[in-house]
PDB file of C-alpha atoms and ligand atoms in Angstrom:
ATOM      1  CA  MET G   4      58.912  99.817 141.028  1.00 23.00           C
ATOM      2  CA  PHE G   5      59.330  97.902 137.860  1.00 28.00           C
ATOM      3  CA  GLU G   6      62.589  96.721 137.174  1.00 35.00           C
ATOM      4  CA  GLU G   7      62.925  97.296 133.495  1.00 38.00           C
ATOM      5  CA  GLY G   8      65.710  97.215 130.963  1.00 43.00           C
ATOM      6  CA  GLN G   9      66.975  96.569 127.527  1.00 49.00           C
ATOM      7  CA  TYR G  10      68.473  93.103 127.992  1.00 63.00           C
ATOM      8  CA  PHE G  11      68.417  90.838 124.958  1.00 74.00           C
ATOM      9  CA  ALA G  12      67.839  87.011 125.510  1.00 80.00           C
ATOM     10  CA  PRO G  13      70.373  85.098 123.733  1.00 85.00           C
ATOM     11  CA  VAL G  14      69.274  82.812 120.707  1.00 88.00           C
ATOM     12  CA  LYS G  15      70.750  79.536 119.984  1.00 89.00           C
ATOM     13  CA  ALA G  16      70.650  77.703 116.565  1.00 90.00           C
ATOM     14  CA  LYS G  17      69.271  74.059 116.596  1.00 90.00           C
ATOM     15  CA  ASP G  18      70.565  71.242 114.017  1.00 89.00           C
ATOM     16  CA  ASP G  19      67.572  72.215 111.887  1.00 91.00           C
ATOM     17  CA  GLY G  20      68.444  75.976 111.658  1.00 89.00           C
ATOM     18  CA  SER G  21      65.596  77.101 113.916  1.00 92.00           C
ATOM     19  CA  LEU G  22      66.473  79.197 116.875  1.00 92.00           C
ATOM     20  CA  THR G  23      65.778  78.949 120.582  1.00 93.00           C
ATOM     21  CA  VAL G  24      65.563  81.877 122.769  1.00 92.00           C
ATOM     22  CA  GLN G  25      67.073  81.539 126.004  1.00 90.00           C
ATOM     23  CA  LEU G  26      65.072  83.343 128.591  1.00 90.00           C
ATOM     24  CA  GLY G  27      66.919  84.262 131.785  1.00 86.00           C
ATOM     25  CA  GLU G  28      66.076  83.560 135.218  1.00 86.00           C
ATOM     26  CA  GLY G  29      63.248  85.764 136.629  1.00 86.00           C
ATOM     27  CA  HIS G  30      61.835  86.207 132.930  1.00 90.00           C
ATOM     28  CA  PRO G  31      57.957  86.261 133.236  1.00 91.00           C
ATOM     29  CA  GLY G  32      57.644  83.694 130.326  1.00 93.00           C
ATOM     30  CA  LEU G  33      60.403  81.547 131.442  1.00 93.00           C
ATOM     31  CA  HIS G  34      57.957  78.831 132.701  1.00 95.00           C
ATOM     32  CA  ASP G  35      55.250  79.228 130.050  1.00 96.00           C
ATOM     33  CA  PRO G  36      56.034  76.547 127.203  1.00 96.00           C
ATOM     34  CA  LYS G  37      53.488  78.412 124.915  1.00 96.00           C
ATOM     35  CA  TYR G  38      55.264  81.779 125.051  1.00 96.00           C
ATOM     36  CA  ARG G  39      58.583  80.132 124.758  1.00 96.00           C
ATOM     37  CA  ALA G  40      57.673  78.401 121.589  1.00 96.00           C
ATOM     38  CA  ARG G  41      56.168  81.566 120.267  1.00 96.00           C
ATOM     39  CA  ARG G  42      59.414  83.422 120.883  1.00 96.00           C
ATOM     40  CA  ASP G  43      61.375  80.667 119.149  1.00 96.00           C
ATOM     41  CA  LEU G  44      59.042  80.911 116.176  1.00 96.00           C
ATOM     42  CA  LEU G  45      59.400  84.625 115.781  1.00 97.00           C
ATOM     43  CA  ALA G  46      63.065  84.534 116.255  1.00 96.00           C
ATOM     44  CA  THR G  47      63.338  81.899 113.679  1.00 96.00           C
ATOM     45  CA  GLN G  48      61.185  83.802 111.064  1.00 96.00           C
ATOM     46  CA  ALA G  49      63.297  86.778 111.580  1.00 96.00           C
ATOM     47  CA  ASP G  50      66.531  84.951 111.295  1.00 95.00           C
ATOM     48  CA  ARG G  51      65.442  83.644 107.758  1.00 96.00           C
ATOM     49  CA  TRP G  52      64.649  87.195 106.554  1.00 96.00           C
ATOM     50  CA  THR G  53      66.886  88.364 103.776  1.00 95.00           C
ATOM     51  CA  PRO G  54      67.385  92.103 102.699  1.00 93.00           C
ATOM     52  CA  GLY G  55      65.199  93.192 100.043  1.00 92.00           C
ATOM     53  CA  GLN G  56      62.339  91.022 101.344  1.00 95.00           C
ATOM     54  CA  PRO G  57      59.395  92.260 103.325  1.00 97.00           C
ATOM     55  CA  ALA G  58      59.601  91.740 107.141  1.00 97.00           C
ATOM     56  CA  PRO G  59      57.890  88.539 107.978  1.00 97.00           C
ATOM     57  CA  LEU G  60      54.073  89.036 108.615  1.00 97.00           C
ATOM     58  CA  VAL G  61      53.474  87.884 112.255  1.00 98.00           C
ATOM     59  CA  ASP G  62      49.999  86.380 113.086  1.00 97.00           C
ATOM     60  CA  TYR G  63      49.640  88.118 116.217  1.00 97.00           C
ATOM     61  CA  THR G  64      47.129  86.295 118.925  1.00 96.00           C
ATOM     62  CA  ALA G  65      44.314  88.050 120.664  1.00 97.00           C
ATOM     63  CA  GLU G  66      46.291  87.901 123.829  1.00 96.00           C
ATOM     64  CA  GLU G  67      49.137  89.762 122.132  1.00 97.00           C
ATOM     65  CA  HIS G  68      46.774  92.381 120.853  1.00 98.00           C
ATOM     66  CA  GLU G  69      45.489  92.853 124.252  1.00 97.00           C
ATOM     67  CA  VAL G  70      48.970  93.465 125.654  1.00 97.00           C
ATOM     68  CA  TRP G  71      49.320  96.265 123.003  1.00 97.00           C
ATOM     69  CA  ARG G  72      45.964  97.785 123.828  1.00 97.00           C
ATOM     70  CA  VAL G  73      46.783  97.772 127.495  1.00 96.00           C
ATOM     71  CA  VAL G  74      50.327  99.266 127.180  1.00 97.00           C
ATOM     72  CA  SER G  75      49.287 101.918 124.689  1.00 97.00           C
ATOM     73  CA  ALA G  76      46.271 102.831 126.779  1.00 96.00           C
ATOM     74  CA  ASP G  77      48.720 103.324 129.676  1.00 96.00           C
ATOM     75  CA  LEU G  78      51.224 105.351 127.769  1.00 97.00           C
ATOM     76  CA  ARG G  79      48.655 107.575 126.009  1.00 96.00           C
ATOM     77  CA  ASP G  80      48.039 109.947 128.652  1.00 94.00           C
ATOM     78  CA  LYS G  81      51.679 109.631 130.045  1.00 98.00           C
ATOM     79  CA  HIS G  82      53.109 110.736 126.732  1.00 98.00           C
ATOM     80  CA  ARG G  83      51.037 114.031 127.014  1.00 97.00           C
ATOM     81  CA  VAL G  84      52.670 114.778 130.137  1.00 97.00           C
ATOM     82  CA  TYR G  85      56.200 113.480 129.732  1.00 98.00           C
ATOM     83  CA  ALA G  86      56.983 113.352 126.061  1.00 98.00           C
ATOM     84  CA  CYS G  87      58.850 116.159 124.373  1.00 98.00           C
ATOM     85  CA  GLN G  88      57.091 117.998 121.540  1.00 98.00           C
ATOM     86  CA  GLU G  89      59.049 116.479 118.704  1.00 97.00           C
ATOM     87  CA  PHE G  90      57.986 112.919 119.774  1.00 98.00           C
ATOM     88  CA  LEU G  91      54.308 114.081 120.098  1.00 98.00           C
ATOM     89  CA  ASP G  92      54.636 115.560 116.329  1.00 97.00           C
ATOM     90  CA  GLY G  93      56.102 112.141 115.206  1.00 97.00           C
ATOM     91  CA  LYS G  94      53.388 110.205 117.139  1.00 98.00           C
ATOM     92  CA  GLU G  95      50.485 112.311 115.558  1.00 98.00           C
ATOM     93  CA  ALA G  96      52.130 111.947 112.093  1.00 97.00           C
ATOM     94  CA  LEU G  97      52.498 108.149 112.460  1.00 98.00           C
ATOM     95  CA  GLY G  98      49.038 107.539 114.043  1.00 97.00           C
ATOM     96  CA  LEU G  99      49.888 104.063 115.424  1.00 98.00           C
ATOM     97  CA  PRO G 100      46.977 101.689 116.011  1.00 98.00           C
ATOM     98  CA  VAL G 101      46.012 101.388 119.688  1.00 97.00           C
ATOM     99  CA  ASP G 102      44.022  98.216 119.575  1.00 97.00           C
ATOM    100  CA  ARG G 103      46.097  95.943 117.676  1.00 98.00           C
ATOM    101  CA  VAL G 104      49.839  95.136 117.170  1.00 98.00           C
ATOM    102  CA  PRO G 105      50.875  96.611 113.714  1.00 98.00           C
ATOM    103  CA  GLN G 106      53.159  94.820 111.436  1.00 98.00           C
ATOM    104  CA  LEU G 107      56.864  96.206 110.654  1.00 98.00           C
ATOM    105  CA  GLU G 108      56.240  96.072 106.955  1.00 98.00           C
ATOM    106  CA  GLU G 109      52.978  98.302 107.293  1.00 98.00           C
ATOM    107  CA  LEU G 110      54.820 100.806 109.360  1.00 98.00           C
ATOM    108  CA  SER G 111      57.969 100.915 107.115  1.00 98.00           C
ATOM    109  CA  ASP G 112      55.443 101.705 104.240  1.00 98.00           C
ATOM    110  CA  ARG G 113      54.091 104.657 106.363  1.00 98.00           C
ATOM    111  CA  ILE G 114      57.442 105.830 107.624  1.00 98.00           C
ATOM    112  CA  GLU G 115      59.322 105.638 104.503  1.00 98.00           C
ATOM    113  CA  PRO G 116      57.619 108.496 102.637  1.00 98.00           C
ATOM    114  CA  MET G 117      58.158 110.846 105.939  1.00 98.00           C
ATOM    115  CA  THR G 118      61.704 110.007 106.674  1.00 98.00           C
ATOM    116  CA  GLY G 119      63.088 107.471 104.436  1.00 98.00           C
ATOM    117  CA  PHE G 120      63.571 105.021 107.223  1.00 98.00           C
ATOM    118  CA  ARG G 121      62.408 101.321 107.101  1.00 98.00           C
ATOM    119  CA  TYR G 122      62.422  98.427 109.793  1.00 98.00           C
ATOM    120  CA  ARG G 123      64.388  95.239 109.440  1.00 97.00           C
ATOM    121  CA  PRO G 124      63.156  92.344 111.511  1.00 97.00           C
ATOM    122  CA  ALA G 125      65.582  91.207 114.199  1.00 95.00           C
ATOM    123  CA  ALA G 126      65.846  87.664 115.737  1.00 92.00           C
ATOM    124  CA  GLY G 127      67.462  89.239 119.021  1.00 87.00           C
ATOM    125  CA  LEU G 128      70.389  91.204 119.748  1.00 84.00           C
ATOM    126  CA  VAL G 129      71.935  92.663 116.625  1.00 88.00           C
ATOM    127  CA  PRO G 130      75.622  93.262 116.890  1.00 89.00           C
ATOM    128  CA  LEU G 131      76.671  96.886 117.217  1.00 91.00           C
ATOM    129  CA  ARG G 132      78.148  97.444 113.951  1.00 92.00           C
ATOM    130  CA  GLU G 133      75.328  95.695 112.069  1.00 93.00           C
ATOM    131  CA  PHE G 134      72.671  97.789 114.079  1.00 94.00           C
ATOM    132  CA  TYR G 135      74.478 101.219 113.551  1.00 95.00           C
ATOM    133  CA  GLY G 136      75.347 100.274 109.982  1.00 94.00           C
ATOM    134  CA  ALA G 137      71.703  99.841 109.242  1.00 96.00           C
ATOM    135  CA  LEU G 138      70.978 103.450 110.489  1.00 97.00           C
ATOM    136  CA  ASP G 139      73.439 104.840 108.027  1.00 96.00           C
ATOM    137  CA  GLU G 140      71.375 103.124 105.422  1.00 97.00           C
ATOM    138  CA  ASN G 141      67.962 104.572 106.937  1.00 97.00           C
ATOM    139  CA  ALA G 142      67.192 101.266 108.328  1.00 97.00           C
ATOM    140  CA  PHE G 143      66.187 100.072 111.881  1.00 97.00           C
ATOM    141  CA  TRP G 144      66.565  96.612 113.418  1.00 97.00           C
ATOM    142  CA  ALA G 145      63.546  95.592 115.383  1.00 97.00           C
ATOM    143  CA  THR G 146      62.240  92.647 117.240  1.00 96.00           C
ATOM    144  CA  GLN G 147      58.611  91.623 116.577  1.00 97.00           C
ATOM    145  CA  TYR G 148      57.620  89.549 119.853  1.00 97.00           C
ATOM    146  CA  VAL G 149      55.336  90.860 122.543  1.00 97.00           C
ATOM    147  CA  ARG G 150      56.188  90.837 126.148  1.00 95.00           C
ATOM    148  CA  HIS G 151      54.610  88.338 128.431  1.00 94.00           C
ATOM    149  CA  HIS G 152      51.008  88.799 128.964  1.00 94.00           C
ATOM    150  CA  SER G 153      51.062  88.201 132.771  1.00 93.00           C
ATOM    151  CA  VAL G 154      52.878  91.555 133.452  1.00 89.00           C
ATOM    152  CA  PRO G 155      51.882  93.712 130.444  1.00 89.00           C
ATOM    153  CA  LEU G 156      53.436  96.919 131.965  1.00 87.00           C
ATOM    154  CA  TYR G 157      56.848  95.221 132.342  1.00 80.00           C
ATOM    155  CA  THR G 158      59.411  93.794 129.976  1.00 81.00           C
ATOM    156  CA  PRO G 159      62.990  92.808 130.880  1.00 79.00           C
ATOM    157  CA  GLU G 160      63.847  93.220 126.973  1.00 87.00           C
ATOM    158  CA  PRO G 161      63.051  95.526 124.104  1.00 91.00           C
ATOM    159  CA  ASP G 162      59.966  93.903 122.441  1.00 95.00           C
ATOM    160  CA  VAL G 163      57.872  95.264 119.506  1.00 97.00           C
ATOM    161  CA  LEU G 164      56.144  97.808 122.032  1.00 97.00           C
ATOM    162  CA  HIS G 165      59.663  99.350 122.646  1.00 96.00           C
ATOM    163  CA  GLU G 166      60.563  99.124 118.877  1.00 97.00           C
ATOM    164  CA  VAL G 167      57.434 100.853 117.578  1.00 98.00           C
ATOM    165  CA  VAL G 168      55.864 102.841 120.409  1.00 98.00           C
ATOM    166  CA  GLY G 169      59.280 104.088 121.568  1.00 97.00           C
ATOM    167  CA  HIS G 170      61.365 104.163 118.381  1.00 98.00           C
ATOM    168  CA  GLY G 171      58.769 104.179 115.689  1.00 98.00           C
ATOM    169  CA  ASN G 172      57.312 107.434 116.521  1.00 98.00           C
ATOM    170  CA  THR G 173      60.567 109.138 116.552  1.00 98.00           C
ATOM    171  CA  LEU G 174      61.360 107.269 113.160  1.00 98.00           C
ATOM    172  CA  ALA G 175      58.488 109.259 111.709  1.00 97.00           C
ATOM    173  CA  ASP G 176      60.064 112.675 112.508  1.00 97.00           C
ATOM    174  CA  PRO G 177      62.837 113.914 110.345  1.00 97.00           C
ATOM    175  CA  ARG G 178      64.479 115.799 113.546  1.00 97.00           C
ATOM    176  CA  PHE G 179      64.997 112.450 115.123  1.00 98.00           C
ATOM    177  CA  THR G 180      66.075 110.501 111.999  1.00 98.00           C
ATOM    178  CA  ALA G 181      68.650 113.019 111.251  1.00 98.00           C
ATOM    179  CA  LEU G 182      70.259 112.023 114.637  1.00 98.00           C
ATOM    180  CA  TYR G 183      69.764 108.254 114.204  1.00 98.00           C
ATOM    181  CA  ALA G 184      71.594 108.733 110.530  1.00 98.00           C
ATOM    182  CA  ALA G 185      74.342 110.621 112.077  1.00 98.00           C
ATOM    183  CA  ALA G 186      74.731 107.985 114.774  1.00 98.00           C
ATOM    184  CA  GLY G 187      74.901 105.273 111.921  1.00 97.00           C
ATOM    185  CA  GLY G 188      77.711 107.295 110.134  1.00 97.00           C
ATOM    186  CA  ALA G 189      79.783 107.729 113.254  1.00 98.00           C
ATOM    187  CA  ALA G 190      79.566 104.095 113.962  1.00 96.00           C
ATOM    188  CA  LYS G 191      80.471 103.222 110.569  1.00 96.00           C
ATOM    189  CA  ARG G 192      83.484 105.740 110.526  1.00 97.00           C
ATOM    190  CA  VAL G 193      85.032 104.611 113.844  1.00 97.00           C
ATOM    191  CA  GLU G 194      87.412 101.387 113.682  1.00 97.00           C
ATOM    192  CA  SER G 195      88.347 100.687 117.306  1.00 97.00           C
ATOM    193  CA  ALA G 196      86.085  98.841 119.479  1.00 95.00           C
ATOM    194  CA  GLU G 197      86.632 101.491 122.330  1.00 95.00           C
ATOM    195  CA  ALA G 198      85.511 104.269 119.846  1.00 97.00           C
ATOM    196  CA  LEU G 199      82.391 102.236 118.812  1.00 96.00           C
ATOM    197  CA  GLU G 200      81.646 101.777 122.496  1.00 95.00           C
ATOM    198  CA  PHE G 201      81.796 105.602 123.132  1.00 97.00           C
ATOM    199  CA  VAL G 202      79.471 106.329 120.069  1.00 97.00           C
ATOM    200  CA  SER G 203      77.090 103.618 121.459  1.00 95.00           C
ATOM    201  CA  LYS G 204      76.936 105.036 124.817  1.00 96.00           C
ATOM    202  CA  VAL G 205      76.290 108.540 123.532  1.00 97.00           C
ATOM    203  CA  PHE G 206      73.214 106.865 121.767  1.00 97.00           C
ATOM    204  CA  TRP G 207      72.305 105.161 124.787  1.00 95.00           C
ATOM    205  CA  PHE G 208      72.103 108.521 126.798  1.00 97.00           C
ATOM    206  CA  THR G 209      70.377 110.296 123.984  1.00 98.00           C
ATOM    207  CA  LEU G 210      68.075 108.287 121.537  1.00 98.00           C
ATOM    208  CA  GLU G 211      67.351 105.691 124.147  1.00 96.00           C
ATOM    209  CA  PHE G 212      67.321 107.646 127.632  1.00 96.00           C
ATOM    210  CA  GLY G 213      67.606 111.332 126.592  1.00 98.00           C
ATOM    211  CA  VAL G 214      65.578 114.033 128.362  1.00 98.00           C
ATOM    212  CA  VAL G 215      65.077 117.641 127.364  1.00 98.00           C
ATOM    213  CA  HIS G 216      64.064 120.790 129.007  1.00 98.00           C
ATOM    214  CA  GLU G 217      60.864 122.304 127.784  1.00 98.00           C
ATOM    215  CA  ALA G 218      59.079 125.495 129.013  1.00 97.00           C
ATOM    216  CA  ASP G 219      56.591 123.453 131.200  1.00 95.00           C
ATOM    217  CA  GLY G 220      59.165 120.975 132.652  1.00 97.00           C
ATOM    218  CA  LEU G 221      61.559 118.117 131.814  1.00 98.00           C
ATOM    219  CA  LYS G 222      60.396 115.738 129.127  1.00 98.00           C
ATOM    220  CA  ALA G 223      61.719 112.497 127.662  1.00 98.00           C
ATOM    221  CA  TYR G 224      62.908 111.918 123.979  1.00 98.00           C
ATOM    222  CA  GLY G 225      64.580 108.792 124.480  1.00 97.00           C
ATOM    223  CA  ALA G 226      62.695 105.600 123.275  1.00 97.00           C
ATOM    224  CA  GLY G 227      63.578 103.525 126.327  1.00 94.00           C
ATOM    225  CA  ILE G 228      61.886 105.973 128.509  1.00 95.00           C
ATOM    226  CA  LEU G 229      58.802 106.625 126.243  1.00 97.00           C
ATOM    227  CA  SER G 230      58.098 103.012 125.893  1.00 96.00           C
ATOM    228  CA  SER G 231      58.258 102.186 129.492  1.00 93.00           C
ATOM    229  CA  PRO G 232      55.130 102.629 131.659  1.00 94.00           C
ATOM    230  CA  GLY G 233      56.972 102.600 134.837  1.00 92.00           C
ATOM    231  CA  GLU G 234      60.250 104.532 133.822  1.00 92.00           C
ATOM    232  CA  ILE G 235      58.380 107.249 132.341  1.00 96.00           C
ATOM    233  CA  GLU G 236      57.062 108.120 135.591  1.00 96.00           C
ATOM    234  CA  GLU G 237      60.152 108.074 137.376  1.00 94.00           C
ATOM    235  CA  PHE G 238      62.829 109.774 135.137  1.00 95.00           C
ATOM    236  CA  ARG G 239      62.257 113.297 136.823  1.00 96.00           C
ATOM    237  CA  GLY G 240      63.501 112.101 140.159  1.00 95.00           C
ATOM    238  CA  MET G 241      66.936 110.649 138.701  1.00 94.00           C
ATOM    239  CA  THR G 242      70.228 112.513 138.892  1.00 95.00           C
ATOM    240  CA  ILE G 243      69.909 114.910 135.869  1.00 97.00           C
ATOM    241  CA  ARG G 244      73.197 115.973 134.492  1.00 97.00           C
ATOM    242  CA  PRO G 245      73.814 118.716 131.481  1.00 97.00           C
ATOM    243  CA  LEU G 246      74.398 117.281 127.963  1.00 97.00           C
ATOM    244  CA  ASP G 247      77.966 116.554 127.727  1.00 96.00           C
ATOM    245  CA  ILE G 248      79.643 114.116 125.175  1.00 97.00           C
ATOM    246  CA  VAL G 249      82.467 112.969 127.224  1.00 97.00           C
ATOM    247  CA  ALA G 250      80.251 112.281 130.318  1.00 96.00           C
ATOM    248  CA  MET G 251      77.913 110.299 128.177  1.00 97.00           C
ATOM    249  CA  GLY G 252      80.516 108.585 126.170  1.00 96.00           C
ATOM    250  CA  THR G 253      82.356 107.357 129.485  1.00 94.00           C
ATOM    251  CA  GLN G 254      79.329 106.862 131.948  1.00 90.00           C
ATOM    252  CA  ASP G 255      78.691 103.074 132.835  1.00 86.00           C
ATOM    253  CA  TYR G 256      75.154 102.041 133.022  1.00 82.00           C
ATOM    254  CA  ASP G 257      73.099  98.954 133.970  1.00 77.00           C
ATOM    255  CA  ILE G 258      70.626  97.765 131.427  1.00 74.00           C
ATOM    256  CA  THR G 259      68.525  95.753 133.958  1.00 72.00           C
ATOM    257  CA  HIS G 260      67.436  98.705 135.951  1.00 76.00           C
ATOM    258  CA  TYR G 261      66.007 102.322 135.456  1.00 82.00           C
ATOM    259  CA  GLN G 262      68.680 104.669 134.570  1.00 83.00           C
ATOM    260  CA  GLU G 263      69.774 106.566 137.608  1.00 89.00           C
ATOM    261  CA  VAL G 264      71.860 109.260 135.624  1.00 93.00           C
ATOM    262  CA  LEU G 265      70.342 111.020 132.890  1.00 97.00           C
ATOM    263  CA  PHE G 266      71.549 113.915 130.598  1.00 98.00           C
ATOM    264  CA  ALA G 267      69.159 116.583 129.864  1.00 98.00           C
ATOM    265  CA  ALA G 268      69.507 119.051 126.766  1.00 98.00           C
ATOM    266  CA  ARG G 269      68.600 122.586 127.092  1.00 98.00           C
ATOM    267  CA  SER G 270      66.334 122.335 123.917  1.00 98.00           C
ATOM    268  CA  PHE G 271      65.901 119.872 121.124  1.00 98.00           C
ATOM    269  CA  ASP G 272      67.963 122.106 118.978  1.00 97.00           C
ATOM    270  CA  GLN G 273      70.819 121.543 121.221  1.00 98.00           C
ATOM    271  CA  ILE G 274      70.898 117.712 120.762  1.00 98.00           C
ATOM    272  CA  GLY G 275      71.465 118.402 117.097  1.00 97.00           C
ATOM    273  CA  ASP G 276      74.096 121.014 117.773  1.00 97.00           C
ATOM    274  CA  VAL G 277      76.058 118.944 120.486  1.00 97.00           C
ATOM    275  CA  VAL G 278      75.252 115.453 119.844  1.00 98.00           C
ATOM    276  CA  GLY G 279      74.541 115.295 116.036  1.00 98.00           C
ATOM    277  CA  GLU G 280      77.741 117.524 115.448  1.00 97.00           C
ATOM    278  CA  PHE G 281      79.672 115.025 117.430  1.00 98.00           C
ATOM    279  CA  TRP G 282      78.454 111.966 115.559  1.00 98.00           C
ATOM    280  CA  ASP G 283      78.981 113.922 112.321  1.00 97.00           C
ATOM    281  CA  SER G 284      82.726 114.707 112.948  1.00 97.00           C
ATOM    282  CA  CYS G 285      84.152 112.077 115.454  1.00 97.00           C
ATOM    283  CA  ASP G 286      86.637 109.528 114.449  1.00 97.00           C
ATOM    284  CA  ASP G 287      88.921 107.196 116.488  1.00 97.00           C
ATOM    285  CA  ASP G 288      91.586 110.033 117.061  1.00 97.00           C
ATOM    286  CA  SER G 289      89.052 112.646 118.379  1.00 97.00           C
ATOM    287  CA  ILE G 290      87.398 109.969 120.618  1.00 97.00           C
ATOM    288  CA  ALA G 291      90.772 108.946 122.034  1.00 96.00           C
ATOM    289  CA  ALA G 292      91.407 112.434 122.799  1.00 96.00           C
ATOM    290  CA  LEU G 293      88.069 113.074 124.500  1.00 95.00           C
ATOM    291  CA  LYS G 294      88.563 109.923 126.715  1.00 93.00           C
ATOM    292  CA  LYS G 295      92.042 110.981 127.558  1.00 90.00           C
ATOM    293  CA  GLY G 296      90.856 114.524 128.524  1.00 84.00           C
ATOM    294  CA  ALA G 297      88.157 112.925 130.674  1.00 75.00           C
ATOM    295  CA  VAL G 298      90.808 110.630 132.657  1.00 66.00           C
ATOM    296  CA  THR G 299      93.206 113.612 132.868  1.00 63.00           C
ATOM    297  CA  LEU G 300      90.254 115.886 134.254  1.00 57.00           C
ATOM    298  CA  SER G 301      89.148 113.044 136.800  1.00 55.00           C
ATOM    299  CA  SER G 302      92.514 112.505 138.015  1.00 55.00           C
ATOM    300  CA  THR G 303      93.130 116.210 138.453  1.00 53.00           C
ATOM    301  CA  SER G 304      89.883 116.751 140.314  1.00 49.00           C
ATOM    302  CA  SER G 305      90.460 113.773 142.695  1.00 44.00           C
ATOM    303  CA  SER G 306      93.901 114.540 143.353  1.00 39.00           C
TER     304      SER G 306
HETATM  305 FE1  FE2 L 412      65.949 100.811 121.735  1.00 87.72          FE
END
């Protein structure tokens, strides 16, 4: 079983302003100087981007295109079985290439007429307020690097395959982008770090790792599952709980492993009714009240 997560390697600025990506122990590219130089270059390019400019063009190598081809082929059949209908609709509308890594800029030009969203290039981890603030402006921060070629079906970090195959197909469908925009609005509205964390956890358990019941079984709509060749085959065996804002907003998770607890909506409409409605209306006070209620409930039930 692959261990796959959404861990971002930290980046560090050198004296000349260029960035170094600090890959962690166990990263498949850690001992590959060519790969590390590549990651540093792409991070530096993204870091130099300024709003209003096109996302930097990446001169992807034959090796990187091959990784894209292998993962796209692997996920093609799995999406048919495990992806929810709304994702499949977005995928058909976007028509991603399967034999080459597409550029963020060309994707933005295709997605914008459909939903108004565009990509912004990210050097690495984008701070929460910045990431969600962009969603409120119909923009999505995305990394551009490709996972290490030695293990194409595994990545310890969200690479361009996650950002584009996982999120891009959803950015092409207005039913999804209404949710992204609502999450962005909520994150802009709340002021405390605790409330922002709550909003972010709800995002994690929905747009990253959400699942939904359909007539022929449990399907995934979260980008984290839909971009992972391993996790997509495992999610039905996890602990599946009903959609619940308080439970999602207070549930701890480990980013370095498959998600063991998932929250299932009864239908895609229910995600909008429950999660979209929460994001549209929440503020610091309402979230503090929800958290207090959760603590009271758990102390009552455990006593
Ligand atoms: Fe993601």
